[in-house]
Coordinates of C-alpha atoms in Angstrom, one line a residue:
M1 CA -0.1 -0.4 0.2
C2 CA 1.3 3.1 -0.6
G3 CA 0.5 7.0 0.0
I4 CA -0.1 9.6 -2.8
F5 CA -0.5 13.3 -2.1
F6 CA -0.4 15.6 -5.2
S7 CA -1.1 19.4 -5.7
L8 CA -0.9 22.1 -8.6
S9 CA -0.9 25.8 -7.4
Q10 CA 0.2 29.4 -8.5
S11 CA 1.7 30.5 -5.3
G12 CA 4.5 28.2 -4.9
S13 CA 5.2 24.4 -3.8
V14 CA 1.8 23.5 -1.4
S15 CA 2.8 19.9 0.6
P16 CA 0.7 18.1 3.0
N17 CA 0.5 19.3 6.3
E18 CA 1.9 17.4 9.2
E19 CA -1.1 15.4 10.5
T20 CA -1.0 14.5 6.9
C21 CA 2.4 13.4 6.1
C22 CA 2.2 11.1 9.3
L23 CA -1.2 9.5 8.4
L24 CA 0.4 8.8 4.3
R25 CA 3.5 7.7 6.3
N26 CA 1.5 5.4 8.3
R27 CA -0.1 4.1 4.9
G28 CA 3.4 3.5 3.4
P29 CA 6.3 2.9 6.2
D30 CA 9.2 2.3 3.8
S31 CA 10.0 5.5 2.1
F32 CA 9.0 8.9 2.0
Q33 CA 9.8 11.1 -0.7
A34 CA 9.2 14.3 -2.5
H35 CA 9.9 16.6 -5.5
S36 CA 8.3 19.6 -7.2
L37 CA 8.7 21.1 -10.5
Q38 CA 7.9 24.4 -12.6
H39 CA 5.5 24.3 -15.7
D40 CA 6.0 27.2 -17.1
A41 CA 3.1 28.6 -19.1
H42 CA 4.0 30.1 -22.8
A43 CA 2.6 33.9 -23.6
D44 CA 0.5 32.1 -26.4
Q45 CA -0.6 30.0 -24.5
A46 CA -4.9 30.9 -23.2
D47 CA -3.6 31.5 -20.2
A48 CA -0.1 33.0 -19.7
R49 CA -0.7 34.4 -15.9
G50 CA 3.1 32.9 -15.0
S51 CA 3.8 29.3 -14.3
L52 CA 2.2 26.4 -12.3
C53 CA 4.3 24.7 -9.2
L54 CA 3.3 20.5 -9.1
T55 CA 4.5 19.1 -6.3
F56 CA 4.5 15.4 -5.9
V57 CA 4.5 13.3 -2.2
S58 CA 5.1 8.9 -2.4
T59 CA 5.2 6.9 0.3
V60 CA 5.9 3.2 -0.2
L61 CA 4.6 0.2 1.3
S62 CA 7.0 -2.4 -0.4
M63 CA 5.4 -5.5 -1.0
R64 CA 6.3 -6.5 -5.1
G65 CA 9.5 -7.3 -6.6
D66 CA 13.1 -8.0 -5.0
H67 CA 13.8 -5.1 -3.8
L68 CA 12.1 -1.3 -2.2
V69 CA 11.3 1.0 -5.3
S70 CA 11.0 4.6 -4.1
Q71 CA 8.4 6.8 -5.3
P72 CA 7.6 9.6 -7.1
L73 CA 9.3 7.8 -10.0
V74 CA 11.2 10.8 -12.3
D75 CA 12.4 10.4 -15.7
T76 CA 15.5 12.4 -15.9
A77 CA 15.4 12.3 -19.3
T78 CA 11.6 13.9 -20.1
Q79 CA 11.0 14.8 -16.0
S80 CA 7.9 12.8 -16.5
V81 CA 6.6 11.7 -12.8
L82 CA 4.4 9.0 -11.4
C83 CA 3.1 8.2 -8.2
W84 CA 1.3 4.5 -7.8
N85 CA -0.1 2.9 -5.3
G86 CA -1.4 -0.2 -6.5
D87 CA -1.1 -3.6 -7.2
A88 CA -1.3 -4.8 -11.3
W89 CA -1.6 -8.3 -11.6
K90 CA -1.5 -8.6 -15.0
I91 CA -0.4 -6.4 -18.0
A92 CA -2.4 -7.4 -21.2
G93 CA -3.3 -10.5 -19.9
E94 CA 0.2 -11.6 -18.8
P95 CA 1.6 -11.8 -15.0
I96 CA 4.4 -9.4 -14.3
Q97 CA 7.5 -10.5 -13.1
G98 CA 9.2 -8.5 -10.4
N99 CA 8.2 -4.6 -9.5
D100 CA 5.1 -3.4 -10.9
T101 CA 5.6 0.0 -10.5
E102 CA 8.5 0.2 -12.8
V103 CA 7.3 -1.7 -15.4
I104 CA 4.1 0.6 -15.9
F105 CA 5.8 3.5 -15.6
N106 CA 8.0 2.4 -18.3
L107 CA 5.1 1.7 -20.3
L108 CA 3.9 5.1 -20.0
L109 CA 7.0 7.1 -20.6
Q110 CA 6.7 4.8 -24.2
A111 CA 3.0 5.8 -24.5
T112 CA 3.8 9.6 -23.9
K113 CA 7.4 9.8 -25.9
P114 CA 7.5 12.4 -28.8
S115 CA 7.1 11.0 -32.2
S116 CA 10.2 10.9 -34.3
E117 CA 10.2 12.5 -37.8
S118 CA 9.8 9.8 -39.9
S119 CA 6.8 8.6 -38.3
P120 CA 3.4 10.4 -37.9
P121 CA 2.3 11.9 -34.5
S122 CA 0.5 9.3 -32.3
D123 CA -2.3 10.2 -30.2
T124 CA -1.0 9.8 -26.5
V125 CA -3.7 10.7 -24.7
Q126 CA -5.4 7.6 -26.2
S127 CA -2.1 5.9 -25.7
V128 CA -2.1 6.4 -22.1
A129 CA -5.6 4.7 -21.7
D130 CA -4.4 1.6 -23.7
V131 CA -1.8 1.2 -20.9
I132 CA -3.8 2.0 -18.3
S133 CA -6.8 -0.3 -19.9
S134 CA -4.4 -3.1 -20.2
I135 CA -4.0 -3.5 -16.2
S136 CA -5.8 -6.3 -13.7
G137 CA -5.5 -5.2 -10.7
P138 CA -6.4 -2.5 -7.7
F139 CA -4.8 1.0 -8.3
A140 CA -4.8 5.0 -7.9
F141 CA -2.6 6.9 -9.3
V142 CA -0.6 10.2 -10.4
F143 CA 1.1 11.1 -13.8
Y144 CA 2.4 13.9 -15.5
D145 CA 3.4 13.7 -18.7
A146 CA 5.9 16.6 -19.3
V147 CA 6.4 15.8 -22.8
N148 CA 3.0 17.1 -23.7
S149 CA 2.1 19.2 -20.4
R150 CA -0.6 16.7 -19.7
L151 CA -1.7 15.2 -15.6
F152 CA -3.8 12.1 -15.7
F153 CA -4.5 10.5 -12.0
S154 CA -7.2 7.8 -11.9
R155 CA -8.9 5.2 -10.0
D156 CA -9.6 1.2 -11.0
C157 CA -13.2 1.4 -12.4
L158 CA -13.9 -1.1 -8.9
G159 CA -12.2 1.7 -6.8
R160 CA -10.6 -0.8 -4.8
R161 CA -8.0 2.5 -3.6
S162 CA -8.4 5.8 -2.4
L163 CA -8.0 8.5 -3.9
L164 CA -9.3 12.0 -3.3
Q165 CA -9.6 15.2 -4.9
G166 CA -10.3 18.7 -3.7
C167 CA -9.4 22.7 -3.9
D168 CA -8.2 24.1 -0.8
K169 CA -8.8 27.7 0.5
R170 CA -6.3 29.0 -0.7
G171 CA -7.6 28.0 -4.7
S172 CA -5.3 25.2 -5.0
L173 CA -6.0 21.3 -6.2
K174 CA -4.8 18.9 -4.3
I175 CA -5.0 15.2 -5.1
C176 CA -4.2 12.7 -1.8
S177 CA -4.7 9.3 -0.4
L178 CA -7.0 11.3 1.8
C179 CA -8.4 14.2 2.9
D180 CA -5.6 16.9 4.0
G181 CA -6.6 19.4 6.4
T182 CA -9.6 19.7 8.4
S183 CA -12.5 18.5 8.0
T184 CA -13.6 22.4 6.6
T185 CA -11.5 21.2 3.5
H186 CA -13.3 19.8 0.6
F187 CA -12.8 16.5 -0.8
E188 CA -14.8 14.3 -2.6
E189 CA -13.6 10.7 -4.1
V190 CA -12.4 10.4 -7.5
L191 CA -14.8 8.9 -9.3
T192 CA -14.3 5.6 -11.3
D193 CA -16.2 6.3 -14.1
G194 CA -12.7 6.9 -16.0
M195 CA -9.0 8.2 -16.2
H196 CA -9.1 11.8 -15.3
M197 CA -6.8 14.4 -17.8
I198 CA -5.8 18.2 -16.8
D199 CA -3.9 19.8 -20.2
L200 CA -1.7 22.3 -18.5
T201 CA -1.2 23.8 -22.0
Q202 CA -4.8 25.2 -21.4
S203 CA -6.0 27.3 -19.2
V204 CA -7.0 26.1 -15.5
L205 CA -7.1 28.9 -13.7
Q206 CA -9.9 31.2 -13.3
D207 CA -10.9 34.2 -11.3
T208 CA -12.3 34.8 -8.0
P209 CA -13.6 37.0 -5.6
E210 CA -10.8 37.1 -3.1
A211 CA -13.5 37.5 -0.1
T212 CA -14.6 34.2 -0.9
T213 CA -11.6 32.1 -1.3
G214 CA -8.9 33.9 0.6
A215 CA -7.1 33.8 -3.4
N216 CA -7.9 35.4 -6.3
V217 CA -6.9 32.8 -8.4
T218 CA -7.9 29.1 -7.9
F219 CA -8.1 26.1 -10.0
N220 CA -11.2 25.5 -12.3
L221 CA -12.2 22.2 -11.4
E222 CA -14.4 22.4 -15.0
T223 CA -11.0 22.2 -17.0
I224 CA -10.7 18.1 -15.6
Q225 CA -11.5 16.1 -18.6
T226 CA -12.5 12.4 -18.5
I227 CA -11.9 9.5 -20.7
P228 CA -14.7 6.7 -19.6
W229 CA -14.4 3.1 -19.3
N230 CA -16.5 1.8 -22.5
N231 CA -17.3 -1.4 -23.3
S232 CA -17.6 -0.9 -27.3
D233 CA -15.1 -1.7 -29.2
S234 CA -14.7 1.4 -31.6
P235 CA -16.4 4.4 -29.7
A236 CA -15.6 8.0 -30.7
G237 CA -13.3 9.3 -28.9
H238 CA -10.8 8.6 -26.4
N239 CA -11.6 6.0 -24.3
L240 CA -10.9 3.3 -22.0
R241 CA -11.3 -0.5 -22.3
N242 CA -13.9 -1.6 -19.3
P243 CA -13.0 -4.9 -18.3
I244 CA -16.3 -5.9 -16.3
P245 CA -18.4 -6.5 -19.9
P246 CA -22.5 -6.6 -19.5
M247 CA -24.1 -8.7 -17.8
N248 CA -26.2 -12.0 -18.3
M249 CA -29.5 -10.8 -18.4
S250 CA -31.2 -13.8 -19.7
T251 CA -33.7 -16.2 -17.5
P252 CA -34.7 -19.3 -17.1
D253 CA -37.0 -20.9 -19.9
G254 CA -39.1 -22.3 -17.2
E255 CA -37.8 -24.5 -13.9
P256 CA -34.0 -23.5 -13.8
P257 CA -31.7 -26.6 -13.0
Q258 CA -30.6 -27.7 -9.7
L259 CA -27.4 -26.0 -8.0
S260 CA -25.3 -29.1 -7.1
V261 CA -21.7 -30.0 -5.6
E262 CA -21.8 -31.7 -9.1
S263 CA -22.6 -29.0 -11.5
L264 CA -19.8 -28.2 -13.7
S265 CA -20.7 -24.5 -13.0
V266 CA -19.5 -25.0 -9.2
S267 CA -16.5 -27.0 -9.9
N268 CA -15.1 -23.9 -12.5
L269 CA -16.4 -21.3 -10.3
E270 CA -13.8 -23.0 -7.0
Q271 CA -11.0 -23.0 -10.2
K272 CA -11.6 -19.3 -11.2
L273 CA -11.5 -18.1 -6.9
R274 CA -8.4 -20.0 -6.5
Q275 CA -6.9 -18.5 -9.5
S276 CA -7.7 -15.3 -8.7
L277 CA -6.5 -16.4 -4.8
A278 CA -3.4 -17.8 -6.1
L279 CA -2.5 -14.5 -7.4
R280 CA -2.5 -12.9 -4.4
I281 CA -1.0 -14.8 -1.7
Q282 CA 1.4 -16.6 -3.4
N283 CA 5.1 -15.3 -3.6
V284 CA 4.7 -12.7 -0.8
R285 CA 7.5 -10.9 0.2
A286 CA 8.3 -12.2 4.1
P287 CA 7.1 -9.2 6.0
P288 CA 10.3 -7.1 8.5
G289 CA 11.7 -9.4 11.1
A290 CA 10.5 -12.7 9.4
T291 CA 13.0 -15.1 11.0
A292 CA 11.6 -18.5 9.5
E293 CA 9.9 -19.6 6.4
G294 CA 6.6 -21.0 8.7
D295 CA 6.5 -17.1 9.4
V296 CA 2.6 -15.8 8.8
K297 CA 2.8 -13.8 5.5
V298 CA -1.3 -14.4 5.2
A299 CA -3.7 -12.7 7.0
V300 CA -7.6 -13.3 6.8
L301 CA -10.4 -10.7 7.8
F302 CA -12.1 -13.1 9.7
S303 CA -15.7 -13.2 10.9
G304 CA -16.4 -16.7 10.6
G305 CA -18.9 -15.8 7.7
L306 CA -18.8 -17.8 4.2
D307 CA -17.1 -15.8 1.9
C308 CA -14.0 -14.8 4.4
T309 CA -14.0 -18.9 5.5
L310 CA -13.8 -19.8 2.2
L311 CA -10.5 -17.9 1.0
A312 CA -9.3 -19.1 3.9
R313 CA -10.2 -23.1 3.2
I314 CA -8.7 -22.1 -0.6
S315 CA -5.2 -20.5 0.9
H316 CA -4.4 -24.1 2.8
E317 CA -5.0 -25.5 -1.0
L318 CA -2.1 -22.8 -2.7
L319 CA 0.5 -21.7 0.6
P320 CA 3.5 -24.0 1.8
H321 CA 2.1 -26.2 4.6
D322 CA 4.5 -24.8 7.1
E323 CA 3.3 -21.5 6.8
T324 CA 0.8 -20.4 9.4
I325 CA -2.5 -18.3 8.3
D326 CA -3.6 -15.7 11.1
L327 CA -7.3 -15.5 11.1
L328 CA -8.1 -12.0 12.6
N329 CA -11.4 -11.7 14.4
V330 CA -12.6 -8.3 16.1
A331 CA -15.6 -8.3 19.0
F332 CA -16.1 -4.9 20.4
E333 CA -17.7 -4.3 24.0
N334 CA -21.0 -2.4 23.2
P335 CA -22.3 -0.9 26.7
R336 CA -25.9 -0.8 25.0
V337 CA -25.7 -4.3 24.4
A338 CA -24.5 -5.1 27.6
A339 CA -27.3 -3.0 29.2
A340 CA -29.9 -4.6 27.4
A341 CA -28.4 -7.9 28.5
G342 CA -29.4 -7.7 32.2
K343 CA -27.2 -9.1 34.9
E344 CA -27.7 -12.9 33.6
A345 CA -25.1 -12.1 30.6
K346 CA -22.1 -11.0 33.1
A347 CA -21.5 -14.3 33.5
V348 CA -20.6 -14.6 29.8
S349 CA -17.8 -12.4 28.2
V350 CA -18.9 -9.6 26.2
Y351 CA -16.3 -10.5 23.2
E352 CA -17.0 -14.5 23.5
N353 CA -20.9 -13.9 23.2
C354 CA -20.3 -11.6 20.1
P355 CA -22.0 -13.0 16.4
D356 CA -18.8 -12.7 15.3
R357 CA -17.5 -14.0 17.9
I358 CA -19.5 -17.3 17.9
T359 CA -19.4 -17.7 13.9
G360 CA -15.1 -17.4 14.0
R361 CA -14.5 -20.0 16.7
A362 CA -16.8 -22.8 15.0
A363 CA -15.1 -21.7 11.5
F364 CA -11.7 -22.0 12.7
A365 CA -12.7 -25.7 15.1
E366 CA -13.8 -26.4 11.3
L367 CA -10.8 -25.3 9.4
Q368 CA -8.9 -27.4 11.8
T369 CA -10.8 -30.3 11.4
V370 CA -10.7 -30.3 8.2
C371 CA -7.1 -29.3 7.5
P372 CA -5.3 -30.5 10.4
D373 CA -1.4 -30.4 8.7
R374 CA -2.1 -25.9 8.7
N375 CA -1.3 -23.9 11.5
W376 CA -4.1 -21.7 11.7
R377 CA -4.0 -19.0 14.3
F378 CA -7.0 -17.7 15.5
V379 CA -6.4 -14.2 16.8
A380 CA -9.1 -12.8 19.3
I381 CA -9.5 -9.2 19.1
D382 CA -11.4 -7.9 21.6
I383 CA -11.7 -3.5 22.1
P384 CA -13.0 -2.1 25.4
Y385 CA -15.7 0.7 24.8
V386 CA -12.8 3.3 26.4
E387 CA -10.0 2.5 23.2
T388 CA -12.8 2.5 20.8
V389 CA -13.6 6.1 22.5
A390 CA -10.1 6.7 22.6
H391 CA -9.8 6.2 18.7
R392 CA -12.7 7.3 17.5
D393 CA -11.6 10.8 16.0
T394 CA -8.7 9.3 14.1
V395 CA -11.5 7.0 12.4
K396 CA -13.3 9.5 11.7
R397 CA -10.5 11.7 10.0
L398 CA -9.3 8.6 8.1
M399 CA -12.4 7.9 6.8
R400 CA -13.4 11.5 5.5
P401 CA -15.0 12.5 3.5
H402 CA -17.5 9.8 4.3
N403 CA -19.8 11.1 7.7
T404 CA -22.9 9.1 8.8
E405 CA -23.1 7.1 12.0
M406 CA -22.5 3.6 9.8
D407 CA -19.5 4.6 7.9
L408 CA -18.0 4.9 11.9
S409 CA -19.7 1.5 12.8
I410 CA -18.2 -0.3 9.7
A411 CA -14.9 2.0 9.8
C412 CA -13.8 1.5 13.3
A413 CA -14.6 -2.7 13.0
L414 CA -12.4 -2.9 10.3
Y415 CA -9.7 -0.4 12.1
F416 CA -9.4 -2.5 14.4
A417 CA -9.7 -6.0 13.0
S418 CA -6.4 -4.8 10.6
R419 CA -4.3 -3.6 13.3
G420 CA -4.0 -7.4 14.2
Q421 CA -3.6 -7.1 17.9
G422 CA -5.1 -9.7 20.1
V423 CA -4.6 -13.3 21.8
A424 CA -3.7 -15.8 19.6
F425 CA -4.8 -19.5 19.5
D426 CA -2.7 -21.4 17.5
S427 CA -3.9 -25.3 15.8
R428 CA -0.4 -26.2 17.3
P429 CA 0.0 -24.6 21.0
T430 CA 3.4 -24.0 21.7
H431 CA 2.7 -22.6 25.2
P432 CA 0.2 -23.6 27.6
E433 CA -1.4 -20.5 27.7
P434 CA -2.6 -18.4 24.6
L435 CA -0.2 -14.9 24.1
A436 CA -0.5 -11.6 23.1
Y437 CA -0.1 -11.4 19.6
T438 CA 0.0 -8.5 16.5
T439 CA -0.2 -10.1 13.2
P440 CA 3.0 -9.5 11.0
S441 CA 1.2 -9.8 8.0
R442 CA 1.4 -6.8 5.3
V443 CA -1.3 -8.9 3.3
L444 CA -5.2 -9.0 4.6
L445 CA -7.6 -11.3 2.7
S446 CA -11.2 -9.7 2.5
G447 CA -14.4 -11.4 1.3
L448 CA -15.7 -8.6 -0.4
G449 CA -17.5 -8.3 -3.6
A450 CA -19.1 -12.1 -2.7
D451 CA -22.8 -10.9 -1.6
E452 CA -23.0 -8.6 -4.6
L453 CA -22.0 -10.9 -7.2
F454 CA -23.9 -14.1 -5.9
A455 CA -26.9 -12.1 -4.0
G456 CA -26.0 -12.2 -0.7
Y457 CA -28.4 -9.6 0.9
A458 CA -31.8 -10.1 2.1
R459 CA -33.2 -7.6 -0.7
H460 CA -31.8 -9.8 -3.6
G461 CA -34.5 -12.1 -2.0
M462 CA -36.9 -9.4 -1.5
A463 CA -36.5 -8.5 -5.3
F464 CA -37.1 -11.9 -6.5
A465 CA -40.5 -12.2 -4.1
R466 CA -41.6 -9.2 -5.6
S467 CA -40.4 -9.3 -9.6
G468 CA -39.1 -12.9 -10.0
F469 CA -35.8 -13.5 -12.0
E470 CA -36.1 -10.1 -13.4
G471 CA -35.8 -8.3 -10.5
L472 CA -33.4 -10.4 -9.3
I473 CA -30.8 -9.6 -12.1
E474 CA -31.9 -6.1 -11.9
E475 CA -30.4 -6.0 -8.1
I476 CA -27.9 -7.9 -9.0
H477 CA -27.0 -5.6 -12.1
L478 CA -27.6 -2.6 -10.1
D479 CA -24.7 -4.0 -7.5
V480 CA -22.2 -4.7 -9.9
R481 CA -22.8 -1.2 -11.8
R482 CA -22.0 0.6 -8.7
L483 CA -19.4 -1.4 -7.4
G484 CA -16.7 1.8 -7.8
K485 CA -19.3 4.0 -6.6
R486 CA -19.4 2.4 -2.8
N487 CA -17.6 2.7 -0.1
L488 CA -13.9 0.8 -0.7
G489 CA -11.9 4.0 -1.0
R490 CA -13.2 4.6 3.1
D491 CA -12.0 1.1 4.0
N492 CA -9.2 1.3 2.0
R493 CA -7.9 4.1 4.0
V494 CA -8.9 2.8 7.7
I495 CA -7.0 -0.5 6.5
A496 CA -4.0 1.1 5.8
H497 CA -3.4 3.1 8.5
W498 CA -1.5 0.0 10.0
G499 CA 1.2 -0.3 6.9
R500 CA -0.9 -3.3 5.7
E501 CA -2.9 -4.3 2.4
A502 CA -6.3 -5.5 1.8
R503 CA -6.6 -7.9 -0.9
F504 CA -10.3 -8.7 -2.3
P505 CA -10.3 -12.6 -4.7
F506 CA -13.8 -11.5 -5.6
L507 CA -12.9 -8.7 -6.9
D508 CA -10.7 -9.6 -9.6
E509 CA -11.4 -8.2 -13.1
E510 CA -11.3 -11.5 -14.8
F511 CA -13.3 -13.1 -11.8
V512 CA -16.1 -10.3 -12.1
A513 CA -16.4 -10.5 -15.1
W514 CA -17.0 -14.5 -15.9
V515 CA -19.2 -14.3 -12.9
S516 CA -21.4 -11.3 -14.6
Q517 CA -21.7 -13.5 -17.9
M518 CA -23.0 -16.7 -15.3
P519 CA -26.5 -17.3 -15.7
V520 CA -28.2 -15.3 -12.6
W521 CA -29.9 -19.4 -11.5
E522 CA -25.2 -20.3 -11.7
K523 CA -24.9 -18.4 -9.0
C524 CA -28.3 -18.4 -6.5
G525 CA -30.9 -20.9 -5.8
F526 CA -34.0 -18.9 -6.0
G527 CA -36.6 -20.1 -7.6
V528 CA -35.1 -24.2 -7.4
P529 CA -37.7 -26.4 -5.5
G530 CA -36.4 -27.6 -2.4
S531 CA -36.1 -31.4 -4.3
V532 CA -32.7 -32.4 -2.0
E533 CA -33.5 -35.2 0.6
E534 CA -33.5 -34.0 3.6
T535 CA -30.6 -36.6 4.3
S536 CA -28.2 -34.6 2.1
L537 CA -25.4 -32.4 2.7
E538 CA -27.2 -30.2 0.5
S539 CA -30.1 -30.0 2.3
G540 CA -31.0 -26.7 3.9
L541 CA -29.1 -24.3 2.2
D542 CA -29.7 -21.1 1.7
S543 CA -30.6 -19.5 -1.9
E544 CA -28.5 -16.4 -1.1
K545 CA -24.8 -17.2 -2.6
K546 CA -26.1 -21.4 -3.1
A547 CA -23.0 -21.6 -5.8
L548 CA -20.5 -20.3 -3.2
R549 CA -22.0 -22.2 -0.7
L550 CA -21.4 -25.5 -2.3
V551 CA -17.8 -25.0 -3.3
A552 CA -17.6 -24.8 0.7
L553 CA -19.5 -28.0 0.7
M554 CA -16.9 -29.8 -2.2
L555 CA -14.3 -28.5 0.3
G556 CA -15.7 -30.0 3.5
M557 CA -16.7 -27.2 5.2
N558 CA -20.1 -27.9 6.2
Q559 CA -21.3 -26.2 8.6
V560 CA -19.3 -22.6 7.3
A561 CA -22.1 -23.5 4.0
R562 CA -25.1 -23.2 6.2
E563 CA -23.6 -19.3 8.0
K564 CA -26.0 -16.8 7.0
K565 CA -24.8 -13.3 6.2
R566 CA -24.6 -10.7 8.9
A567 CA -23.2 -7.0 8.4
I568 CA -19.7 -6.5 9.8
Q569 CA -21.2 -3.8 12.3
F570 CA -23.7 -6.2 13.8
G571 CA -21.4 -9.2 14.0
S572 CA -18.5 -7.4 16.0
R573 CA -21.1 -5.0 17.9
T574 CA -20.2 -1.5 16.7
A575 CA -23.2 -0.2 15.5
K576 CA -25.4 1.7 18.0
M577 CA -23.2 2.0 21.2
E578 CA -24.6 4.8 22.7
K579 CA -28.5 4.9 24.1
G580 CA -30.3 6.8 22.0
K581 CA -32.4 6.9 18.7
V582 CA -29.9 7.1 15.7
K583 CA -30.2 5.7 11.9
G584 CA -27.1 4.5 10.4
T585 CA -27.5 7.2 7.7
D586 CA -27.4 10.2 10.2
A587 CA -24.5 12.7 9.8
L588 CA -22.2 12.6 12.2
S589 CA -22.3 15.5 14.7

């Protein structure tokens, strides 16, 4: 995980404030560098007010290749600059060997190099778009093409990395992995509708009344152009090739076929998920301070639910058997829940009584039974109410510009879970008592995306009951279309605070594309009569995410296959900690 800061100003170099620098260092503890340059306006330009100052700051969490690559990357020949925060797993369908930042920078330099006298001038904007289109993996970046005086910035189409933009009170444009400044500074998520470009040969400034902004000149946000993602082969104008094809909208002709563990689609699903997971957990560099081959390199954000446990189970097939896998399970002291439970609850730990702790312990036991030759480490992360309160302002700071009660509840759970600090319970304990422990892993697996792709929410069932397969398909289609607009940016800012990187196997572009083209009856079990015999292992499976439930059964996880969907804020008990009528959509004071 890396941290990015960029500013464009007429009033000299504008750097991030001290607090933002500290937060960026937390995201990328391995390197911190800054680079500034001047762009001088020419007299014949539309706006020749003088020079503009471009400031780039990058921090690096080094995860790829065999050496640290500090950023920003600067090309000495052209003065082009790249700040990159991402994991490019493939370029044009081919896995990347070595450091992905260096590979992408070289491709961008090739795309923007000036044409020779013997060759026709190239469309460098489309060439940059073609490079970005070829990347498979999560990313956010800022790239300055010094040859053509253009600035490009973007997030991937699914929005898996954070990037914010806004103008400060002095009119300078800022693009950053997190908000720079106080809550009054205007920042918004960079949209995932395409790649954004600023042509510095054109007018980018506008006069503004000094009483309003504190400056006579401010950056004009309307000068930002967007090169959109497009599914068409040959649309007019510049475009990015959308890796997610249109969804399969077909409905079954009559009663759909019964899904079972023997279904070819279920077997194919397991293989596709395995491929996505392998890219994200194999060949992970040992974390700093690792002393042995068996040290932990991969941890799972672990509620004991279907999605995360399935990732843990398949990870067992892909990692060396002497490598421990950490299962990070968080539970909170919720004074409102404790008060409602009364005296009879005092004999039971408030943490062990949390729904996610109960399912987490059960799934941990099932993993030990099914995969006895693996050391699984269950990390019980207990958060007292006083500690939640002590960190609340930090969580609010990280999740900006999000600002609702629900945002805070979810962000708190992810913040403390990704810290990875608790008490360790090993499958193969080497001590008589569990020990205090903090995971060294920099890679955290998350099951996010499974509910959207496989109809895992209660509203999917309601859509089917209301409008049949047409209603169900439209609800799933809506979820897939808005994945990039959801809350992955917020989650990224909170998790990365601990110098760790969340990876989302269910949100691999190739996996999402493949699932999107599956017919709906191969994803879930709605509309199929309950014809399975009660003695069968497949009996009693919920319709939501049925295909994934069958994969779990196929891998021996009989109990996990039957787990119900539960929102993280309710499972960990971060929701509604204080008394009073509060809605999740209420803005924080």
